[in-house]
XYZ file of C-alpha atoms in Angstrom:
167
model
C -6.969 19.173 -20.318
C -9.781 22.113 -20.386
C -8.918 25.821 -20.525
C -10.040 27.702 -17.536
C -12.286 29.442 -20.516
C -13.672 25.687 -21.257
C -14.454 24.599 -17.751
C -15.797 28.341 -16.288
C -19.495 28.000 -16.766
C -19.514 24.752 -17.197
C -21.779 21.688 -15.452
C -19.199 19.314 -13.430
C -20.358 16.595 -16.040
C -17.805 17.631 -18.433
C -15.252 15.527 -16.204
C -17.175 12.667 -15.383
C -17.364 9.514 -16.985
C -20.846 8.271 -18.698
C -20.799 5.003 -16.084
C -20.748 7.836 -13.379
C -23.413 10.158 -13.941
C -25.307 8.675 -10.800
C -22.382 9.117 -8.567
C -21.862 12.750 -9.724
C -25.893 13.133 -8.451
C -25.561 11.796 -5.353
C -22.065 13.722 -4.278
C -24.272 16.780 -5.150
C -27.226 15.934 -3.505
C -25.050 14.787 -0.688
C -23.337 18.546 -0.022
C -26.773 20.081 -1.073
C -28.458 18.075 2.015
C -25.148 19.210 4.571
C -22.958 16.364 4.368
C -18.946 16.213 3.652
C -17.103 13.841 1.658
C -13.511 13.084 2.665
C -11.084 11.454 0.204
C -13.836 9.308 -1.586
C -11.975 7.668 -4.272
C -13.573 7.649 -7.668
C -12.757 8.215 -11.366
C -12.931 11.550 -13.839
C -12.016 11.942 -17.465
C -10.326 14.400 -19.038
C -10.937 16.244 -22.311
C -9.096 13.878 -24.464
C -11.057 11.031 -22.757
C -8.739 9.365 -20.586
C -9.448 8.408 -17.242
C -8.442 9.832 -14.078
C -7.827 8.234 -11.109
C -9.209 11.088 -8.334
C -9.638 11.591 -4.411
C -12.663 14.028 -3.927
C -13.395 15.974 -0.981
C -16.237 17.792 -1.097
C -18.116 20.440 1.823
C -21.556 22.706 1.260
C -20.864 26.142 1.913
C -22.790 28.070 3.943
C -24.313 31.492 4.424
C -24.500 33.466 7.491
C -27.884 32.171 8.420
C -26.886 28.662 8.225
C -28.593 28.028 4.668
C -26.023 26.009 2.305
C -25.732 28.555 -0.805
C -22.931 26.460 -2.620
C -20.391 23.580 -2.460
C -16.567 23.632 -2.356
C -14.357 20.290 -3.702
C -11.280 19.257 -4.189
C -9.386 16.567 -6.762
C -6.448 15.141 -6.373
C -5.132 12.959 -8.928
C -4.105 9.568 -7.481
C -3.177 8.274 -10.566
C 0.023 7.029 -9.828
C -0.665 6.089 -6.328
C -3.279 3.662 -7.492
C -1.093 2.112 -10.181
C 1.979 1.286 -7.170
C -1.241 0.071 -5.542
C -1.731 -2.228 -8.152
C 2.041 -3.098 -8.837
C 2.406 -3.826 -5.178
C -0.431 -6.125 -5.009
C 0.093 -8.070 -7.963
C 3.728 -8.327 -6.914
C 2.457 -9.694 -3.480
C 0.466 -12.038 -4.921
C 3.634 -13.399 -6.944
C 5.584 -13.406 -3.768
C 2.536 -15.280 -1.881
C 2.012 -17.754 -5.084
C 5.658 -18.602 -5.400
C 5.969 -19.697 -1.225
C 2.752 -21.608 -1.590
C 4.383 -23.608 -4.630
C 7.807 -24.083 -2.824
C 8.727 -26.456 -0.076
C 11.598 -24.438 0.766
C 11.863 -22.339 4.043
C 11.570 -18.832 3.281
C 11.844 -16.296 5.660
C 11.943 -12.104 5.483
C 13.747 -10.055 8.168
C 12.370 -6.403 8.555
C 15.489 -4.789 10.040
C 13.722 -1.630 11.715
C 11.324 -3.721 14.213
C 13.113 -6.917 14.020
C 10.142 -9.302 13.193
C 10.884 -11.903 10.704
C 8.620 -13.603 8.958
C 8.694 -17.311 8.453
C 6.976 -19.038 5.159
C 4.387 -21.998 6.314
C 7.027 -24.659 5.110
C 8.969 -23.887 8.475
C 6.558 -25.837 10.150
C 6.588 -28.401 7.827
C 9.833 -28.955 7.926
C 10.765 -28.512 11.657
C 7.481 -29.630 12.785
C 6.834 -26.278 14.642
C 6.737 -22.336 14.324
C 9.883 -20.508 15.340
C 7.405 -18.288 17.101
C 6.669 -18.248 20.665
C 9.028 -19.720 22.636
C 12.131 -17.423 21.020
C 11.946 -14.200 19.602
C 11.858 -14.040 16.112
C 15.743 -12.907 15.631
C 16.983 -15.442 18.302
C 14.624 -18.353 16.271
C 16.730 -17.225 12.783
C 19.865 -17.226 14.214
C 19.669 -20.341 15.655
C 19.403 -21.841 12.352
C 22.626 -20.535 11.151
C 25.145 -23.679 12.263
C 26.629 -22.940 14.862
C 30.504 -22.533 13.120
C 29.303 -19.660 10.699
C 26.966 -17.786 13.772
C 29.298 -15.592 14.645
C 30.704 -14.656 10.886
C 27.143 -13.719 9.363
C 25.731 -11.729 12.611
C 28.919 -9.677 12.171
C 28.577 -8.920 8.349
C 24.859 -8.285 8.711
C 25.871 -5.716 11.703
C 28.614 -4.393 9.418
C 26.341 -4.556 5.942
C 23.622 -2.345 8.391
C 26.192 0.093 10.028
C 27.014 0.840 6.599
C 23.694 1.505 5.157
C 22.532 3.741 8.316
C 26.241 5.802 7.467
C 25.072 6.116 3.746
C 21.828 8.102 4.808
C-alpha cells in the first residue's frame, strides 16, 4: 500500500508487525554475518494495517573483496496459499472426524496411481485389511457382488475415458 516515494528511504520496519521487531533483527543480522534465507515464511503489514502473509528470501551482497556491503530480499505474498492451506486442513480434519464417528466402510480411490484407501472400519467389519495379500484395486473390486462386477468396472472405465477426452 506505500508509494515508491513512501517506502524509498525508509527503515524495513515500516512493513513489519510490532510482535516482529525481533525477527526483523535477526534476518538482518543474519545477511549482515553471510548467511541466506530461503523461503522463510513469516508475516508483514501493510500501510492500512493488515497483515500479510509473506515468503522472504534474503542474500548479503558482496563487494569485490569479499566484504558484504548490502543485502538483497525478496517477498512474495502467500496470502492465498496459506488460506487453501488452512481450508484444506480444516476440511481434512472434517473428513478424518466424520470416518472416526462412522462405522461405515469408507474407502477413496485415487485414479492416477491406483491406491485406494480404506477407512479403519474395514477391518472392523471384515476382520482384516484389504491390504497385502491383493492389490488395492483387486481388494475393491472384489467387494462389488459378483452380478454387478462387470457393469460398474465398465462405467468407471467409460466415466474415466471420458474425463481424459474432456482435457
Amino acid at each position: 500500500g506505500y508509494s515508491a516515494e513512501e517506502a524509498i528511504g525508509q527503515n524495513l520496519s515500516i512493513v513489519v508487525p510490532s510482535s516482529r521487531t525481533s525477527e526483523l533483527k535477526e534476518i538482518l543480522n543474519a545477511v549482515a554475518a553471510g548467511k541466506r534465507l530461503q523461503q522463510f515464511e513469516t508475516v508483514r503489514q501493510r500501510k492500512d494495517g493488515c497483515l500479510v502473509d509473506v515468503s522472504l528470501s534474503a542474500a548479503p551482497i558482496t563487494g569485490q573483496d569479499g566484504t558484504i556491503i548490502g543485502g538483497a530480499g525478496i517477498v512474495r505474498d502467500i496470502t492465498s496459499r496459506k488460506r487453501m492451506e488452512d481450508t484444506l486442513r480444516l476440511s481434512e480434519e472434517r473428513f478424518r472426524l466424520v470416518v472416526q464417528a462412522t462405522k461405515d466402510v469408507i474407502w477413496d480411490w485415487d485414479i492416477a496411481s491406483g491406491r485406494i484407501w480404506w477407512s479403519d472400519s474395514y477391518r472392523e467389519r471384515y476382520g482384516a485389511s484389504p491390504r497385502g495379500t491383493e492389490s488395492y484395486l483387486e481388494a475393491w473390486k472384489s467387494r462389488i457382488h459378483p452380478d454387478d462386477r462387470d457393469r460398474v468396472w465398465n462405467g468407471i472405465q467409460i466415466a474415466m475415458s471420458r474425463r481424459t477426452e474432456s482435457h
